[in-house]
Amino acid sequence: MTYMIENICCIGAGYVGGPTMAVLAEKCPNIKVNVVDLDINRIKLWNSKNVNEIPIFEPGLAEIVSKIRDKNLFFSNNIEESIKEADLIFISVNTPTKIKGLGANYASDLKWIESSARQVAKFAIGHTIVVEKSTVPVRTAELIKTILNSSEDFNLNNKNKYKKTFSVISSPEFLAEGNAIKDLRNPDRVLIGGEDKDSIDKLCNIYENWIPKEKILVTNLWSSELSKLTANAFLAQRISSINSISAICEKTGAEIGEVSAAIGSDSRIGPKFLSSSPGFGGSCFKKDILNLVYLCRYYGLDVAAEYWENVIRINNWQKDRISKIIVDKFFGTITGKKIALFGFSFKANTNDTRESASIDIANNLIDNGAKLVIHDPRVSQKQIEFDLKQSPSIFDQFQESIWVYEEDIMKAVKLADAIVILTEWDYYRNLNWKLIIKGMRKPSWIFDTRGLISKETLKDLEINFWSLGNGCK
Ligand code: UDX
Ligand code: ADP
């Protein structure tokens, strides 16, 4: 087969599908890219006249969308037509952890993958290359293949029956949110796993429009799927490792920033991913480790399962530990205290809150009776309401569990007893701390869980300061 790929469909217009297809379409002006989704509202937002209203905030994304939307990049709910037209289909749907049934709390729920595969089986015409893009448990390609191979031949004009054919390959996405456009334009590597050489070559040809050949790694299908889980597990493990050390620093007087810099300058360790934090969030790390744990248990590798599970244990411990420190600093009770939370997204430069440490820490503080004022430069009140599973309420002396949303940072901190910095937004680095502290109720505290402000910045100001991993009083 020598045809070139001219028409691509991506099923799923989320945090992975949207930015990935935007960059692919930008780099391949001769390919028509249709991004489709079941979610009517999400697609409406992708097609917003005002490009700043697209559903995903990602630096650089709005600019690409405004440049090429409706030229060779299209967003629609027209799944059937887009599949019919496509030579190649990316499956980029959500794969959250199962909440019930076999493998509950560990295995991924593949119902969205399965339903996309069924749509492809039903509507595809001729030969179609299907690429798994979503993070999936190892051997998901088998499930997709089984569904596709049981599709019925299509019937053109009620005359001739044509055989539908498919080849399934894996090409997991390694983009990190907040940095997605840079990662997609200049990835460390792209991975393609599969057996069908022709399909692999076609996908390579697409990537080669902007990615040097030597960065395109070809493996077997299962290596590709497992590599994605392993990469995320290793990254998460680094964060749990440094977070465990942050607790030791607080006890011993060592400073976590100095320890990170010292170990990171060993070229075998490297400087990246050594920032201590309130715990990793995001849709991938926890889910992928749980998948790995499930896989280990399935194959009877219990010690390996425990090893990876402990990465999550440390992550939960870090969130609980920080909540407890805040309560302890107020002599065991924060009932009625006004606490301003700075940052709700799971990291800076994204509006994504999935698995954000802010959710657990906010809930812990609310359970302890605090009145929270939540600020985030990009996360909406509606999203926070969804994550905390309770509506905001006006501060009221008769209510215990309450929170409000505040866009104005000066109002958020007015008469606050404490500020807890949870997300490393640049916006929080350059605040007028003198003015902020002046408006707080004394004795007041700043808890910095992201190493955002230095002791020197707050020198001579009337504030108690606790910074993660620093043992400062
Ligand atoms: C991650 C992987 O990096 C990416 O390759 C994969 O495709 C998806 O999962 P993402 O979750 O978007 O990407 O963000 P990432 O930058 O990896 O951060 C994940 C979490 O780790 C965030 O909560 C972040 O704050 C935290 N983190 C990161 C730290 O606590 N310390 C660090 O040094 C780095
Ligand atoms: P990710 O971070 O993996 O991109 P998201 O939840 O942001 O995950 O996006 C996944 C998208 O996939 C959602 O918008 C969801 O509506 C869409 N989706 C799930 N199943 C299907 C399907 N069968 N057909 C079309 N879109 C789907």
XYZ file of C-alpha atoms and ligand atoms in Angstrom:
534
model
C 0.000 0.000 0.000
C 1.591 3.238 -1.044
C -1.062 5.873 -0.421
C -0.210 8.789 1.831
C -2.224 9.729 4.875
C -4.456 12.657 3.904
C -7.200 12.490 6.440
C -6.887 11.920 10.169
C -9.614 11.545 12.772
C -8.919 11.856 16.480
C -11.563 10.457 18.819
C -11.478 12.502 22.038
C -11.011 16.291 22.214
C -9.520 16.371 25.713
C -6.208 17.394 27.261
C -4.330 14.913 25.066
C -6.347 14.822 21.822
C -6.875 18.585 21.493
C -3.285 19.873 21.826
C -1.752 16.832 20.056
C -3.922 17.260 16.988
C -3.444 21.040 16.985
C 0.320 20.603 16.689
C 0.019 17.749 14.187
C -2.257 19.865 11.979
C 0.047 22.865 12.359
C 3.039 20.814 11.229
C 1.231 18.921 8.446
C -0.782 21.510 6.480
C -1.611 18.922 3.802
C -3.395 16.621 6.198
C -6.986 17.266 7.205
C -7.440 16.630 10.918
C -10.914 16.089 12.390
C -11.072 16.037 16.186
C -14.362 14.527 17.350
C -15.989 14.089 20.729
C -19.273 12.894 22.195
C -19.367 15.952 24.414
C -21.370 18.613 22.572
C -20.453 21.416 24.947
C -16.736 20.655 24.764
C -16.810 20.837 20.959
C -18.806 24.068 21.102
C -16.051 25.545 23.248
C -13.330 24.328 20.863
C -15.205 26.220 18.146
C -15.678 29.393 20.248
C -15.306 32.582 18.243
C -13.196 33.939 21.056
C -10.254 31.587 20.973
C -9.489 32.272 24.634
C -12.645 30.323 25.476
C -11.417 26.967 24.152
C -11.900 24.358 26.896
C -8.243 23.696 27.614
C -5.778 26.255 28.822
C -2.314 25.451 27.546
C 0.296 28.122 26.729
C 0.514 28.581 22.938
C -2.553 26.446 22.134
C -5.030 29.262 21.495
C -2.619 30.825 18.978
C -2.374 27.599 16.964
C -6.123 27.058 17.054
C -6.831 30.582 15.861
C -4.351 30.121 13.002
C -5.512 26.801 11.573
C -9.003 26.045 12.893
C -11.365 25.392 9.974
C -8.389 25.324 7.594
C -7.018 21.835 8.207
C -8.046 21.425 11.879
C -11.720 20.807 12.627
C -13.620 20.117 15.837
C -17.004 18.411 15.609
C -19.438 15.894 17.048
C -19.746 14.267 13.669
C -18.059 11.033 14.665
C -19.555 8.858 11.925
C -18.503 11.042 8.972
C -15.061 11.707 10.382
C -14.368 7.999 10.863
C -15.610 7.230 7.364
C -13.282 9.817 5.838
C -10.208 8.858 7.851
C -7.141 6.927 6.674
C -5.777 6.999 10.207
C -7.591 7.299 13.531
C -6.092 8.269 16.867
C -7.981 7.016 19.900
C -7.506 9.603 22.585
C -10.310 9.055 25.055
C -10.340 9.009 28.839
C -9.214 5.856 30.670
C -9.825 6.548 34.392
C -9.324 3.982 37.141
C -12.242 1.575 37.558
C -14.420 2.339 40.545
C -16.239 -0.979 40.692
C -16.095 -4.546 39.468
C -13.033 -6.691 38.837
C -9.835 -4.691 39.363
C -11.741 -1.800 41.020
C -9.421 0.984 42.277
C -6.491 -0.399 40.264
C -7.292 -1.331 36.676
C -8.289 1.245 34.071
C -11.857 1.433 32.925
C -11.680 0.703 29.235
C -15.317 1.340 28.402
C -14.520 4.526 26.476
C -11.756 2.780 24.514
C -14.139 -0.054 23.777
C -16.936 2.237 22.608
C -14.549 4.168 20.349
C -13.306 0.907 18.843
C -16.907 -0.117 18.186
C -17.586 3.210 16.455
C -14.502 2.680 14.296
C -15.539 -0.907 13.507
C -18.971 0.272 12.455
C -18.167 3.300 10.350
C -14.697 2.802 8.871
C -14.377 2.235 5.159
C -11.558 0.333 3.411
C -8.248 0.065 5.217
C -7.852 2.114 8.419
C -4.867 2.509 10.683
C -5.898 2.792 14.321
C -3.443 4.360 16.736
C -3.825 4.105 20.521
C -2.859 7.474 21.949
C -4.551 7.299 25.357
C -2.528 5.836 28.200
C -3.758 2.289 28.367
C -2.961 -0.847 30.319
C -0.634 -3.277 28.604
C -2.420 -5.450 25.994
C -5.251 -2.976 25.338
C -4.362 -3.129 21.648
C -5.544 -6.752 21.775
C -8.984 -5.587 22.906
C -9.126 -3.005 20.123
C -8.011 -5.568 17.537
C -10.626 -8.079 18.660
C -13.412 -5.541 18.330
C -12.212 -4.284 14.954
C -11.744 -7.749 13.534
C -15.312 -8.660 14.338
C -16.674 -5.752 12.291
C -18.934 -6.501 9.384
C -17.874 -5.813 5.835
C -19.430 -2.718 4.418
C -21.809 -2.689 1.563
C -21.329 -0.014 -1.060
C -24.452 0.976 -3.003
C -25.999 -2.325 -1.983
C -23.877 -3.984 -4.654
C -20.391 -5.060 -3.777
C -19.255 -6.100 -0.368
C -15.859 -4.714 0.566
C -13.659 -6.073 3.245
C -12.831 -3.629 6.018
C -9.261 -3.978 7.198
C -7.498 -2.468 10.169
C -4.066 -2.323 11.618
C -3.612 -1.303 15.234
C -0.489 0.421 16.457
C 0.394 2.194 19.671
C 1.906 5.654 19.938
C 1.567 6.873 23.505
C 1.736 10.579 24.241
C 4.368 11.906 26.632
C 3.278 15.548 26.788
C 3.178 17.202 30.186
C 0.307 19.594 30.733
C 1.251 23.248 30.919
C 4.160 22.458 28.621
C 2.198 20.503 26.027
C 2.851 22.659 22.977
C 6.604 22.733 23.570
C 6.630 18.982 24.260
C 4.655 18.264 21.106
C 6.700 20.530 18.871
C 9.986 19.272 20.216
C 9.550 15.919 21.963
C 12.409 14.001 23.573
C 11.174 11.028 21.549
C 8.056 9.593 20.012
C 7.268 5.960 20.370
C 5.532 3.728 17.873
C 4.728 0.147 18.773
C 3.357 -2.428 16.407
C 3.994 -5.150 13.887
C 2.554 -3.823 10.641
C 5.511 -2.187 8.908
C 3.412 -0.290 6.391
C 1.310 1.419 9.075
C 4.384 2.179 11.164
C 6.069 3.758 8.141
C 3.008 5.893 7.448
C 2.897 7.186 10.999
C 6.683 7.784 10.902
C 6.197 9.824 7.710
C 3.716 12.037 9.514
C 5.989 12.591 12.534
C 8.991 13.216 10.269
C 7.345 16.442 9.121
C 8.800 18.024 12.250
C 10.544 15.398 14.375
C 14.065 14.179 13.548
C 14.125 10.516 12.506
C 16.473 9.502 15.327
C 13.879 10.590 17.877
C 11.274 8.181 16.532
C 11.589 4.877 18.364
C 9.904 1.780 17.011
C 9.203 -1.122 19.363
C 6.818 -4.011 19.601
C 3.281 -3.218 20.677
C 3.595 -4.383 24.264
C 6.924 -2.614 24.848
C 5.335 0.610 23.681
C 2.354 0.268 26.015
C 4.526 -0.772 28.951
C 7.058 2.020 28.311
C 4.394 4.642 28.793
C 3.318 3.194 32.158
C 6.935 2.792 33.203
C 7.937 6.347 32.254
C 5.123 7.762 34.365
C 5.846 5.395 37.247
C 9.545 6.418 37.273
C 8.684 10.125 37.204
C 6.172 9.736 40.022
C 8.674 7.675 41.995
C 11.183 10.527 41.788
C 8.624 12.909 43.280
C 7.747 10.538 46.104
C 11.470 10.034 46.750
C 12.174 13.763 47.028
C 8.994 14.309 49.046
C 10.071 11.656 51.554
C 13.382 13.522 51.837
C 11.532 16.830 52.376
C 10.123 15.385 55.599
C 13.601 14.346 56.754
C 14.895 17.855 55.972
C 12.236 19.379 58.203
C 13.352 17.179 61.091
C 17.091 17.618 60.632
C 17.504 21.222 59.485
C 18.719 20.315 56.004
C 17.187 22.364 53.183
C 15.379 20.474 50.450
C 16.380 22.945 47.702
C 20.040 22.454 48.570
C 19.684 18.673 48.683
C 17.874 18.628 45.307
C 20.563 20.794 43.725
C 23.338 18.677 45.221
C 21.972 15.332 44.045
C 20.691 16.729 40.747
C 24.173 17.790 39.705
C 25.166 14.126 39.575
C 24.737 13.494 35.851
C 23.397 10.014 36.577
C 20.535 11.516 38.582
C 19.998 14.777 36.660
C 18.312 17.968 37.883
C 14.762 17.540 36.587
C 11.756 16.364 38.572
C 13.382 16.943 41.936
C 11.096 19.682 43.254
C 9.394 18.706 46.474
C 5.676 19.434 46.463
C 2.384 18.733 48.204
C 2.243 15.568 46.090
C 1.905 14.752 42.435
C -1.473 15.117 40.767
C -2.706 14.928 37.202
C -4.689 12.298 35.403
C -1.775 9.974 34.663
C 0.660 9.241 37.484
C -1.647 7.617 40.002
C -3.687 5.836 37.360
C -0.641 4.442 35.601
C 1.004 3.221 38.788
C -2.243 1.544 39.817
C -2.285 -0.152 36.424
C 1.268 -1.333 36.979
C 0.357 -2.624 40.439
C -2.619 -4.475 38.977
C -0.438 -5.979 36.282
C 2.172 -7.107 38.848
C -0.496 -8.736 41.036
C -2.109 -10.387 38.023
C 1.209 -12.060 37.228
C 1.877 -12.955 40.883
C 4.659 -10.366 41.273
C 3.493 -9.224 44.693
C 6.747 -7.662 45.897
C 6.998 -5.564 42.723
C 3.354 -4.555 43.238
C 4.061 -3.393 46.785
C 7.129 -1.464 45.644
C 5.094 0.632 43.189
C 2.128 0.964 45.502
C 4.381 2.640 48.053
C 4.992 5.499 45.596
C 1.296 6.327 45.953
C 1.400 5.770 49.700
C 4.114 8.398 50.095
C 2.105 10.762 47.904
C -0.971 10.417 50.135
C 1.180 10.694 53.235
C 2.659 13.976 51.993
C -0.794 15.545 51.582
C -1.926 14.352 55.034
C 1.357 15.422 56.599
C 1.032 18.974 55.247
C -2.597 19.265 56.403
C -1.573 18.082 59.854
C 1.322 20.551 60.072
C -1.064 23.437 59.307
C -3.415 22.338 62.087
C -0.495 21.785 64.511
C 0.895 25.282 63.921
C -2.435 26.639 65.150
C -2.079 24.585 68.337
C -4.353 21.799 67.130
C -7.377 23.753 66.034
C -8.214 25.686 62.919
C -11.952 25.841 63.555
C -13.237 29.146 62.223
C -9.803 30.193 60.930
C -9.786 31.935 57.582
C -7.280 30.184 55.340
C -6.494 31.405 51.827
C -5.496 28.611 49.414
C -3.304 29.793 46.562
C -3.691 27.444 43.612
C -6.099 24.637 42.831
C -4.769 23.157 39.567
C -2.462 20.142 39.959
C 0.466 22.174 38.621
C 1.059 25.619 37.121
C 0.003 26.633 33.598
C -2.989 24.340 33.340
C -6.645 24.582 34.327
C -6.709 20.821 34.975
C -7.482 19.830 38.566
C -7.595 16.049 38.217
C -5.982 14.423 41.282
C -4.707 17.824 42.411
C -3.176 17.782 45.909
C -5.247 20.917 46.524
C -8.432 18.826 46.560
C -7.317 16.565 49.417
C -5.686 19.353 51.396
C -8.761 21.596 51.001
C -11.000 18.755 52.157
C -8.748 18.046 55.152
C -8.817 21.695 56.203
C -12.584 21.937 55.721
C -13.020 18.779 57.827
C -11.037 20.513 60.539
C -13.449 23.443 60.498
C -11.448 26.019 58.531
C -13.101 28.660 56.378
C -11.335 28.460 53.024
C -10.942 31.201 50.466
C -9.744 29.576 47.261
C -7.871 31.430 44.546
C -6.518 30.133 41.253
C -5.614 32.142 38.153
C -7.229 29.606 35.793
C -9.521 27.200 37.617
C -13.187 28.176 37.747
C -15.447 28.165 40.793
C -17.617 25.588 39.026
C -14.687 23.186 38.716
C -13.748 23.590 42.393
C -17.360 22.975 43.353
C -17.261 19.762 41.326
C -13.994 18.636 42.922
C -14.955 19.437 46.516
C -18.429 17.988 45.964
C -20.000 20.930 47.753
C -21.219 24.367 46.804
C -19.459 27.479 48.033
C -21.202 29.240 50.872
C -21.149 32.622 52.484
C -19.111 32.622 55.675
C -21.455 31.985 58.509
C -20.692 31.430 62.158
C -23.189 28.568 62.342
C -21.678 26.560 59.521
C -18.549 24.503 59.912
C -17.561 23.250 56.492
C -17.379 26.150 54.157
C -15.388 27.606 51.326
C -15.625 30.531 48.967
C -14.009 31.368 45.664
C -12.224 34.695 45.274
C -10.718 36.116 42.100
C -9.229 39.162 43.797
C -6.138 38.079 45.684
C -6.207 41.089 48.039
C -9.766 40.261 49.065
C -8.797 36.602 49.474
C -6.129 37.407 52.047
C -7.946 40.157 53.928
C -8.005 39.215 57.627
C -6.844 35.711 56.750
C -5.080 33.725 59.469
C -3.026 31.801 56.951
C -2.068 31.484 53.320
C -1.266 28.047 51.925
C 0.559 28.071 48.582
C -0.311 24.853 46.755
C 0.335 25.498 43.044
C 3.510 27.067 41.688
C 1.848 29.716 39.482
C 4.341 32.459 38.554
C 1.652 34.934 39.534
C 2.246 34.037 43.206
C 5.984 34.679 42.970
C 5.646 38.388 42.388
C 3.024 39.395 44.901
C 3.375 42.376 47.167
C 3.928 40.366 50.341
C 4.324 43.432 52.506
C 0.842 44.617 51.578
C -0.655 41.153 51.806
C 0.748 40.466 55.252
C -0.366 43.871 56.485
C -3.991 42.932 55.760
C -3.878 39.540 57.529
C -5.095 38.812 61.051
C -2.178 38.411 63.472
C -0.570 36.073 64.367
C -0.609 34.912 60.777
C 1.103 32.164 58.836
C 2.300 31.457 55.322
C 2.683 27.791 54.388
C 4.645 27.396 51.185
C 4.444 23.858 49.797
C 6.174 24.714 46.501
C 9.339 26.512 47.620
C 8.014 29.625 45.895
C 9.131 32.277 48.350
C 12.432 32.638 50.139
C 12.946 33.470 53.797
C 14.697 36.676 52.686
C 11.571 37.897 50.874
C 9.650 37.824 54.140
C 12.490 39.124 56.311
C 11.361 41.850 58.734
C 7.681 41.192 57.984
C 5.306 40.222 60.750
C 4.596 36.682 59.621
C 5.260 33.100 60.646
C 6.657 31.145 57.737
C 6.706 27.424 57.088
C 8.245 26.175 53.902
C 8.159 22.533 52.784
C 11.397 20.700 53.452
C 13.060 23.580 55.237
C 12.556 23.062 58.908
C 12.242 26.828 59.360
C 10.341 27.993 62.393
C 2.860 13.495 33.207
C 4.133 13.126 32.446
O 5.149 14.086 32.748
C 3.869 13.081 30.945
O 5.029 12.642 30.255
C 2.707 12.142 30.671
O 2.381 12.158 29.297
C 1.486 12.511 31.488
O 1.824 12.577 32.881
P 1.551 15.756 33.683
O 0.779 14.927 34.660
O 0.815 16.585 32.714
O 2.502 14.805 32.819
O 2.512 16.751 34.473
P 3.945 16.627 35.196
O 4.732 17.810 34.833
O 4.575 15.313 34.975
O 3.555 16.789 36.733
C 2.809 15.809 37.426
C 2.712 16.173 38.887
O 3.981 16.065 39.510
C 2.245 17.606 39.155
O 1.325 17.605 40.221
C 3.513 18.347 39.532
O 3.282 19.449 40.378
C 4.284 17.243 40.252
N 5.730 17.467 40.238
C 6.426 17.508 39.074
C 6.397 17.614 41.444
O 5.779 17.556 42.510
N 7.747 17.810 41.440
C 8.482 17.843 40.297
O 9.703 18.014 40.384
C 7.791 17.698 39.079
P -7.291 13.033 28.356
O -6.608 13.793 29.452
O -6.831 11.605 28.259
O -7.283 13.741 27.038
P -10.044 13.910 28.759
O -11.058 13.398 29.737
O -9.568 15.316 28.854
O -8.834 12.870 28.822
O -10.611 13.722 27.278
C -11.158 12.560 26.764
C -12.335 12.940 25.839
O -12.762 11.758 25.158
C -13.568 13.487 26.561
O -13.868 14.782 26.070
C -14.691 12.479 26.218
O -15.940 13.094 26.020
C -14.173 11.877 24.921
N -14.735 10.549 24.613
C -14.789 9.471 25.418
N -15.333 8.413 24.764
C -15.628 8.836 23.507
C -16.201 8.211 22.348
N -16.558 6.932 22.359
N -16.351 8.968 21.225
C -15.971 10.266 21.218
N -15.418 10.908 22.266
C -15.254 10.207 23.401
